[in-house]
Short mmCIF file of N, CA and C in Angstrom, two decimals:
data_model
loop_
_atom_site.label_atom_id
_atom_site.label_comp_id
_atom_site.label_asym_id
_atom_site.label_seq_id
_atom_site.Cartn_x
_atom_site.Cartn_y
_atom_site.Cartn_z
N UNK W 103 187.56 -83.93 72.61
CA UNK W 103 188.10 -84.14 73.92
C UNK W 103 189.05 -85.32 73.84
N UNK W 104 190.42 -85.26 74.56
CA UNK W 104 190.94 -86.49 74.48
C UNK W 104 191.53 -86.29 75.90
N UNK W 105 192.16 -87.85 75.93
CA UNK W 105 192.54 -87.72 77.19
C UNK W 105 193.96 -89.07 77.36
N UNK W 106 194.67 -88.13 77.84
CA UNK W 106 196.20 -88.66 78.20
C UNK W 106 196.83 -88.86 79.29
N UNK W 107 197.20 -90.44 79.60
CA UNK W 107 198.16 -90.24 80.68
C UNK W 107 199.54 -90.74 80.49
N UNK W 108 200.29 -90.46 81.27
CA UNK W 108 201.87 -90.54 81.64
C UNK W 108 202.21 -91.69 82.70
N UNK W 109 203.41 -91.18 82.98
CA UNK W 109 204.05 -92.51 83.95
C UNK W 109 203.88 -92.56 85.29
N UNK W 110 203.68 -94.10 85.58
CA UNK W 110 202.61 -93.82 86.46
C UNK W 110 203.84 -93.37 87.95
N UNK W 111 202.88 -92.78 89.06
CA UNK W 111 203.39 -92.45 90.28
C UNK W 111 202.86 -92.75 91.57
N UNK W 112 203.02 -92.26 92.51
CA UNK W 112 202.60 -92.72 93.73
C UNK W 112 201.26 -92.12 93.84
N UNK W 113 200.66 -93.17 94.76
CA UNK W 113 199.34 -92.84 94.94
C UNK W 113 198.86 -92.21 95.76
N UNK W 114 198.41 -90.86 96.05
CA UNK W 114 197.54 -89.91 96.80
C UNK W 114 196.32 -89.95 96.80
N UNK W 115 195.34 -89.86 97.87
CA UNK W 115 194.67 -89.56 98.20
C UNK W 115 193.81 -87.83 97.69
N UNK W 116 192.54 -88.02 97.29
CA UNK W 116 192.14 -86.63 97.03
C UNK W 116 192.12 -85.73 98.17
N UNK W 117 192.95 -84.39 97.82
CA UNK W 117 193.12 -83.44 98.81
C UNK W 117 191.24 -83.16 99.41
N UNK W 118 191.10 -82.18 100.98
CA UNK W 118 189.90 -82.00 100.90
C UNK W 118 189.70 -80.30 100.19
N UNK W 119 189.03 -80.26 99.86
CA UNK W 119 189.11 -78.64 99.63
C UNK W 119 188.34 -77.86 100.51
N UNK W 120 188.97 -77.20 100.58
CA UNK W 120 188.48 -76.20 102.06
C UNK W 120 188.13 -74.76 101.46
N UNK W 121 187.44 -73.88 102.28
CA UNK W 121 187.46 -72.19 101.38
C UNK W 121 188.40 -71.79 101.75
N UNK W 122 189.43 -72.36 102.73
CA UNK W 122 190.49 -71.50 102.57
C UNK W 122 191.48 -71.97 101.57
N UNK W 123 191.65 -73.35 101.30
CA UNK W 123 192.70 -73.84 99.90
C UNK W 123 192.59 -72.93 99.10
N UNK W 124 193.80 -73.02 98.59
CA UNK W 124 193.90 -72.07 96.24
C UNK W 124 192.70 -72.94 95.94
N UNK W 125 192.58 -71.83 95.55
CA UNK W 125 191.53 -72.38 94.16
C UNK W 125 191.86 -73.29 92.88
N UNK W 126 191.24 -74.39 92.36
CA UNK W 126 191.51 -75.55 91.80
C UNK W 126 191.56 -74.48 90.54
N UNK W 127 190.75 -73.68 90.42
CA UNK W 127 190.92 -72.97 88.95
C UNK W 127 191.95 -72.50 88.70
N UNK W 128 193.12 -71.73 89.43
CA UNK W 128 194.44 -71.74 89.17
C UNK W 128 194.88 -70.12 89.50
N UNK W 129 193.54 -69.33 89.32
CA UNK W 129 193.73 -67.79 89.71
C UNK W 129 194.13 -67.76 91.26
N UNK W 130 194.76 -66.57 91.27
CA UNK W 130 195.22 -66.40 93.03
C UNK W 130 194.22 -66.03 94.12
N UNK W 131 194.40 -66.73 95.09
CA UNK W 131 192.69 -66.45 96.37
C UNK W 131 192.47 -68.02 96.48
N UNK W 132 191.69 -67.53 97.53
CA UNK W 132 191.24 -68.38 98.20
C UNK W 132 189.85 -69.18 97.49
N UNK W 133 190.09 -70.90 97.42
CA UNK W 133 188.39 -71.30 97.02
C UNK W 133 187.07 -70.18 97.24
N UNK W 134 187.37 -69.98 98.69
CA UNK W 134 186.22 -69.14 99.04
C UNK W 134 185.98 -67.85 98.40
N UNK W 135 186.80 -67.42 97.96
CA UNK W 135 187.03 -66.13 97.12
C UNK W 135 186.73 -66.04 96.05
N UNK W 136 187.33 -67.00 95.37
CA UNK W 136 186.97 -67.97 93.83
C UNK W 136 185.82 -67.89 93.60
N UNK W 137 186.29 -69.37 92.83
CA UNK W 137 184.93 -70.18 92.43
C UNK W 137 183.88 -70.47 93.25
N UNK W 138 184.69 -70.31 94.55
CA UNK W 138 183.29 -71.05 95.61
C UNK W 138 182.60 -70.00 95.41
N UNK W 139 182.31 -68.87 95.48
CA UNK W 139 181.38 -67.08 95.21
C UNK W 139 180.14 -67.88 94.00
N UNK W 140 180.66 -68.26 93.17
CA UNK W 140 180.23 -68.66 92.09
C UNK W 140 179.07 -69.98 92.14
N UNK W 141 180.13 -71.15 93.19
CA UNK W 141 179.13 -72.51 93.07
C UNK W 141 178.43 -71.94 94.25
N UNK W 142 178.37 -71.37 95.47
CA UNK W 142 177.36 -70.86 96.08
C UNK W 142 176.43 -69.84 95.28
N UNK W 143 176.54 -69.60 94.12
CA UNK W 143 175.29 -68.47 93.50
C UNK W 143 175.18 -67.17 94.43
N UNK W 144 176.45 -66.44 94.94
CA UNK W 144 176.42 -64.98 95.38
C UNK W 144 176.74 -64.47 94.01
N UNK W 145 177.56 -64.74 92.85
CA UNK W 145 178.05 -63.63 91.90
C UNK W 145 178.20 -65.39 90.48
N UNK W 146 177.33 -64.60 89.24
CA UNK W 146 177.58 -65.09 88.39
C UNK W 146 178.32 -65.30 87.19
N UNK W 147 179.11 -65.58 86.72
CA UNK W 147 180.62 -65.98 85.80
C UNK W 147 180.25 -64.55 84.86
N UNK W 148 181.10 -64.22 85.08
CA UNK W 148 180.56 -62.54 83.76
C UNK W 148 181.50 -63.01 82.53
N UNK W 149 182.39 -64.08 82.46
CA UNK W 149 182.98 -64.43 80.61
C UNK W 149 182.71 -65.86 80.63
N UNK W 150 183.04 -66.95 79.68
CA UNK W 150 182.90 -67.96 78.85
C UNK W 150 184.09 -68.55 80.01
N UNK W 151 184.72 -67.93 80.10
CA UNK W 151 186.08 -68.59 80.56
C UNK W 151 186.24 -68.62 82.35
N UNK W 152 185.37 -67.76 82.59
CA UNK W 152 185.41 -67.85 83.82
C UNK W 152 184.28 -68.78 84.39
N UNK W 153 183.50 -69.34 83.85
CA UNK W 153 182.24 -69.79 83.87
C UNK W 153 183.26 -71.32 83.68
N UNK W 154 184.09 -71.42 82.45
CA UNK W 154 185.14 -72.68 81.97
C UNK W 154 185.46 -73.05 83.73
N UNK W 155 186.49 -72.18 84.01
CA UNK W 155 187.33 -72.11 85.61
C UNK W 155 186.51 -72.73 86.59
N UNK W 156 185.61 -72.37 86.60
CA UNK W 156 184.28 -72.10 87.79
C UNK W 156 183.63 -74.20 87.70
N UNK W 157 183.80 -73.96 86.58
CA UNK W 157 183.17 -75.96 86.04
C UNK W 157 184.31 -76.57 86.83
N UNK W 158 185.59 -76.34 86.25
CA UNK W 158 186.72 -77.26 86.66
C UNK W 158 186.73 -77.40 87.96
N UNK W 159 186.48 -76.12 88.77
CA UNK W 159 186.59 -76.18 90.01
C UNK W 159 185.60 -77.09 90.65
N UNK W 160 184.35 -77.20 90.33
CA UNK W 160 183.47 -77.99 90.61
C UNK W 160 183.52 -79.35 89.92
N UNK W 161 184.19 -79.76 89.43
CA UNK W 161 184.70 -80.90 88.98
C UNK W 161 185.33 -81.49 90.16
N UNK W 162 186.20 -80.54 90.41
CA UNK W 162 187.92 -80.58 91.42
C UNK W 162 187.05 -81.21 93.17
N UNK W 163 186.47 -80.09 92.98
CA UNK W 163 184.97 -79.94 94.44
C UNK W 163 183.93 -81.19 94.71
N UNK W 164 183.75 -81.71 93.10
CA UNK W 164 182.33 -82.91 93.08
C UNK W 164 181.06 -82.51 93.44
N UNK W 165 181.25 -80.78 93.19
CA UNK W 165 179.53 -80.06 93.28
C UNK W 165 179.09 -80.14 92.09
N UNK W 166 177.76 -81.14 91.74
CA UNK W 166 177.52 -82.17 91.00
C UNK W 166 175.89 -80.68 90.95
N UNK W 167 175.76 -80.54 91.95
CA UNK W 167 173.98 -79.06 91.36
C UNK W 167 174.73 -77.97 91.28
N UNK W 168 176.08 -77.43 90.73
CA UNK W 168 176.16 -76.08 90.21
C UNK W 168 176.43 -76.94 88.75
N UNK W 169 177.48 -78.01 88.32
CA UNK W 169 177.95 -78.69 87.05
C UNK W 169 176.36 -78.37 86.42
N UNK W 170 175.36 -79.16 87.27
CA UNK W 170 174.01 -79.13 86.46
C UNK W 170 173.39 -77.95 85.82
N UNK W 171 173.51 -77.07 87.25
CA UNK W 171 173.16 -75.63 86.80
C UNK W 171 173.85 -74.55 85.85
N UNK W 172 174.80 -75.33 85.77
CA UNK W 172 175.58 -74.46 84.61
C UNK W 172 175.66 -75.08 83.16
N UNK W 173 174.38 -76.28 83.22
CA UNK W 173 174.92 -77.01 81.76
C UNK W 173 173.85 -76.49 80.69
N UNK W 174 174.05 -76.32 79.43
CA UNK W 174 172.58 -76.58 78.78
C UNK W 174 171.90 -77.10 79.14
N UNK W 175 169.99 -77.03 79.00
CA UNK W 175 169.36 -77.64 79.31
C UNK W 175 169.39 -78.86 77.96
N UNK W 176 169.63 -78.28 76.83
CA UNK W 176 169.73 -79.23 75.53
C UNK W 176 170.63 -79.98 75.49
N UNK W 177 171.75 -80.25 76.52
CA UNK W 177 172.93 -81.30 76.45
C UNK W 177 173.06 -81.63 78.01
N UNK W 178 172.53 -81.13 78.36
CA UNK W 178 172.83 -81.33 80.23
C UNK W 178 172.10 -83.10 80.14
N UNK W 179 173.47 -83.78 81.38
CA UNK W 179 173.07 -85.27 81.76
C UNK W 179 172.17 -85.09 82.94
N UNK W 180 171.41 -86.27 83.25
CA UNK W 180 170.61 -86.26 84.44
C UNK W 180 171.14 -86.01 85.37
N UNK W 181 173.02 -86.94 85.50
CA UNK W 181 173.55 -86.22 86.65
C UNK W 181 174.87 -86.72 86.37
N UNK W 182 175.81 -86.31 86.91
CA UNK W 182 177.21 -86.11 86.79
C UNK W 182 177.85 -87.54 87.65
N UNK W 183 178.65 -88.05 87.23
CA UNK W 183 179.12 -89.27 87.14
C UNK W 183 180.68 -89.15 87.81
N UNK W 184 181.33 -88.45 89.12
CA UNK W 184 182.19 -89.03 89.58
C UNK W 184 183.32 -90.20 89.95
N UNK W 185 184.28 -90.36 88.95
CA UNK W 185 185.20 -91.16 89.53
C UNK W 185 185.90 -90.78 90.76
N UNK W 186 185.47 -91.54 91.98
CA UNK W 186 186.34 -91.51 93.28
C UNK W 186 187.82 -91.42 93.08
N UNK W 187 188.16 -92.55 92.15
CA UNK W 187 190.03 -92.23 91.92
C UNK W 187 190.17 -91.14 91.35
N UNK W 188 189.95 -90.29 91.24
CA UNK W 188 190.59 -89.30 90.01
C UNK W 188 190.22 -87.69 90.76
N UNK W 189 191.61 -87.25 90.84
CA UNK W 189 191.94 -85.99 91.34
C UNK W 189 192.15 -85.16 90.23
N UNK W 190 191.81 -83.76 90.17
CA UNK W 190 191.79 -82.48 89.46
C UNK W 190 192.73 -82.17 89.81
N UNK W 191 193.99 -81.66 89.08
CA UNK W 191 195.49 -81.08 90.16
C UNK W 191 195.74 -79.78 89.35
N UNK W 192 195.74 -79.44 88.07
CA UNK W 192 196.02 -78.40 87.82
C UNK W 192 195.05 -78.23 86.19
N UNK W 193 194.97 -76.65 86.29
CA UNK W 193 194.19 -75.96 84.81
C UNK W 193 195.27 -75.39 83.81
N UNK W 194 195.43 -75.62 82.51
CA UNK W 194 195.67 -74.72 81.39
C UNK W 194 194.84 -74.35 80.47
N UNK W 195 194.49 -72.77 80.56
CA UNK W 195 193.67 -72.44 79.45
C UNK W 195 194.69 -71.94 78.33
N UNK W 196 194.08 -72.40 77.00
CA UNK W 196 195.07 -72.21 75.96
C UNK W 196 194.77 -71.17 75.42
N UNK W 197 193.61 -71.00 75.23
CA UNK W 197 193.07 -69.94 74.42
C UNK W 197 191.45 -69.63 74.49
N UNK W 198 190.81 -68.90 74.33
CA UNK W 198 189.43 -68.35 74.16
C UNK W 198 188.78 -67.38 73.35
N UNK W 199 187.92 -67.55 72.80
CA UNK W 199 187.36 -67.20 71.52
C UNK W 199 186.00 -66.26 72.11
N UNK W 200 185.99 -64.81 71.94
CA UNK W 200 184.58 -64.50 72.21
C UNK W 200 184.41 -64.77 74.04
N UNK W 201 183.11 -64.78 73.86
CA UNK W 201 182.73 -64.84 75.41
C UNK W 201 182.98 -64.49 76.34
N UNK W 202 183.03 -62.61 75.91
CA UNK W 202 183.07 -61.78 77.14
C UNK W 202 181.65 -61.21 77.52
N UNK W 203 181.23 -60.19 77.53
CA UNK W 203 180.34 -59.25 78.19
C UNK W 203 179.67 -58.80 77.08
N UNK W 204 179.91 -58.70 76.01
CA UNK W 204 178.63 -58.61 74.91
C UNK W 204 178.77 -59.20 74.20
N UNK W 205 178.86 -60.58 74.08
CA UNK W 205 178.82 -62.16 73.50
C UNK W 205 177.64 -62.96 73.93
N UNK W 206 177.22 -63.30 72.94
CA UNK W 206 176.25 -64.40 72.87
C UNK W 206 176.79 -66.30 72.93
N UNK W 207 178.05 -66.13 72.63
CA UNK W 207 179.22 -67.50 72.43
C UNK W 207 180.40 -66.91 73.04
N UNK W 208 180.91 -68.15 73.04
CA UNK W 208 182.22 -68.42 73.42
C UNK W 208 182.91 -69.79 73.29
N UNK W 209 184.43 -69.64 72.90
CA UNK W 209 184.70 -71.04 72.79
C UNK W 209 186.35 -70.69 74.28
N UNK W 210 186.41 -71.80 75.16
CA UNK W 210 187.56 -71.92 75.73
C UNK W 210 188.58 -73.33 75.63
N UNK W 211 189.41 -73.19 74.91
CA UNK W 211 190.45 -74.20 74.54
C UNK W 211 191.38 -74.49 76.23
N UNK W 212 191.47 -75.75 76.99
CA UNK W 212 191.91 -76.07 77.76
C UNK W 212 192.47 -77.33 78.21
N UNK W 213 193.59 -77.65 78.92
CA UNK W 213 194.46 -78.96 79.36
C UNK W 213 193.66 -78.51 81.20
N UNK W 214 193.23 -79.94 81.41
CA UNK W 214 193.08 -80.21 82.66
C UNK W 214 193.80 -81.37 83.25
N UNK W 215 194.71 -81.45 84.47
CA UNK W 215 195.51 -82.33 84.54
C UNK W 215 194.71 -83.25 85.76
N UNK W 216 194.88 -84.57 85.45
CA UNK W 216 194.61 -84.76 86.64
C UNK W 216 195.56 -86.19 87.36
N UNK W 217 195.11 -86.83 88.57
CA UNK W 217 196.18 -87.88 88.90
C UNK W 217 194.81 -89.03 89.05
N UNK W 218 195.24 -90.70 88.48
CA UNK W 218 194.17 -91.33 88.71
C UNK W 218 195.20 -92.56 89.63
N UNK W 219 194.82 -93.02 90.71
CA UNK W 219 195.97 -93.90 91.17
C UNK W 219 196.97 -93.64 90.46
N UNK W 220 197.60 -94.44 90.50
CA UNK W 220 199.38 -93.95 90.71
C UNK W 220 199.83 -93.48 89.00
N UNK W 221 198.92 -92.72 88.17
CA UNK W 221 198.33 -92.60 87.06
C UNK W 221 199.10 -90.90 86.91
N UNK W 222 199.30 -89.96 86.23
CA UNK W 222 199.04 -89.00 85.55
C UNK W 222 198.29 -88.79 84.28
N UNK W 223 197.46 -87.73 83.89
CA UNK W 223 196.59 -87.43 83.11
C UNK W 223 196.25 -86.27 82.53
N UNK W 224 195.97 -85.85 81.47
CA UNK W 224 195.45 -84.59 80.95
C UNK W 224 194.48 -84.85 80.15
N UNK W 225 193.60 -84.15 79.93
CA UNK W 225 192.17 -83.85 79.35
C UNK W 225 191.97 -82.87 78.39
N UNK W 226 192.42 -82.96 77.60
CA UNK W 226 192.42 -81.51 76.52
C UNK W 226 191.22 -81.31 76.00
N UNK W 227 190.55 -80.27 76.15
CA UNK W 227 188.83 -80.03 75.55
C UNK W 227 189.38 -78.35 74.75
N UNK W 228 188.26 -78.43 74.06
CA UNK W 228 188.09 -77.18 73.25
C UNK W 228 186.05 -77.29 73.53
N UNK W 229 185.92 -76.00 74.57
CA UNK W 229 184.54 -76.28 75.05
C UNK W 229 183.78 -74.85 74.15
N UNK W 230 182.66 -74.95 74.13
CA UNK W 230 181.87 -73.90 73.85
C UNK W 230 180.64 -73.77 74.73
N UNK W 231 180.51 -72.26 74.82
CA UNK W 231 179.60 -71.78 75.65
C UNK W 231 178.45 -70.92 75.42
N UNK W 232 177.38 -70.78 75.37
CA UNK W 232 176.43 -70.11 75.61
C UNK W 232 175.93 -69.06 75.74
N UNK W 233 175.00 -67.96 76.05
CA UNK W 233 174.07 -67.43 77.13
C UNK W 233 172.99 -68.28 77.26
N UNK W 234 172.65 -68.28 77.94
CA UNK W 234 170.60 -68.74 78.13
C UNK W 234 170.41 -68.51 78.99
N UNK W 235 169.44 -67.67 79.29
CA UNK W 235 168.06 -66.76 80.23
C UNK W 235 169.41 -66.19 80.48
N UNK W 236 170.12 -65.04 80.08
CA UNK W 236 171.23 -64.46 80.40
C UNK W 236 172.61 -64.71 81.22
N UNK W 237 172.60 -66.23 81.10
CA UNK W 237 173.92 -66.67 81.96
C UNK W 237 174.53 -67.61 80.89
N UNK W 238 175.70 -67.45 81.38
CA UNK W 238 176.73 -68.55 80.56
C UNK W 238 176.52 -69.69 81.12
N UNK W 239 176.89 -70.49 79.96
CA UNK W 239 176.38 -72.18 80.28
C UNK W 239 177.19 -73.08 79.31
N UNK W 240 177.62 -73.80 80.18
CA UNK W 240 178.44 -75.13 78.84
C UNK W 240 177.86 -75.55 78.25
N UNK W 241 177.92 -75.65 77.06
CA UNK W 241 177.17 -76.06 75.82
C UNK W 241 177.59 -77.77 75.68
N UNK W 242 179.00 -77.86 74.93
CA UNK W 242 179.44 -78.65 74.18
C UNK W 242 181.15 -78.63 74.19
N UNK W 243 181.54 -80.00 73.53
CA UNK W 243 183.14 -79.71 73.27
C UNK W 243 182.86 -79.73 72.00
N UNK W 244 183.87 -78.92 71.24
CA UNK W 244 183.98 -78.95 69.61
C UNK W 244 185.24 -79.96 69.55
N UNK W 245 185.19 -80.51 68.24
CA UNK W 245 186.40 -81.36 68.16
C UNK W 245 187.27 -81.01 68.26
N UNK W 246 188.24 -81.52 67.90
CA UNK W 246 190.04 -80.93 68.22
C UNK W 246 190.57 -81.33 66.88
N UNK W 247 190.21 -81.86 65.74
CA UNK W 247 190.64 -82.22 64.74
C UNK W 247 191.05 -80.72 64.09
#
């Protein structure tokens, strides 16, 4: 995982997210349509990558009991650690390995951008994912070396 920022800019305030906003994950629809389906537990991530989307968004959101519920139990933190300054603004997935519908793994290579005060930022992870008790779950980042 590394993490980069740029020159700095004016300072915004975190948007609120609403179910009617885009979705922080970057697909077209509405939060509510989205990811929110997902961090409310009506419909569960059916690939590696959508399960990836579904985190960021709840990153973006600060729903801190789906992050949990979606982590390993073997790497999962007690609890998720919010910086107030720091906005989620946009997703690039680069690539993904595995982790569709008859996968046991998955790896999703991704740039997450974000703004920290008058800051720009990106987050480049290469994550891997799971099943356990039949759901996808963030495992780990693999290095980037």
């Amino acid at each position: 995982m590394s993490r980069r920022r740029s020159a700095p800019r004016a300072s915004t305030p975190a948007p609120r997210l609403l179910p009617s906003s885009p979705c922080p994950c970057g697909l077209p629809g509405s939060y509510a349509e989205c990811c929110g389906r997902l961090h409310r537990g009506q419909v569960a991530a059916a690939t590696a990558e959508a399960l990836m989307r579904s985190r960021y968004s709840a990153f973006a959101a600060r729903d801190e009991a789906y992050l949990l519920r979606t982590w390993h139990p073997d790497t999962r933190p007690e609890s998720v650690d919010f910086d107030p300054g720091l906005r989620w603004v946009r997703l690039e997935v680069l690539s993904t390995g595995e982790g569709g519908a008859f996968h046991a793994e998955g790896t999703v290579a991704f740039r997450a951008h974000f703004a920290e005060g008058r800051e720009d930022g990106v987050l480049t992870e290469h994550s891997r994912f799971v099943r356990h008790e039949g759901a996808w779950v963030y495992l780990d980042a693999l290095s980037l070396d």
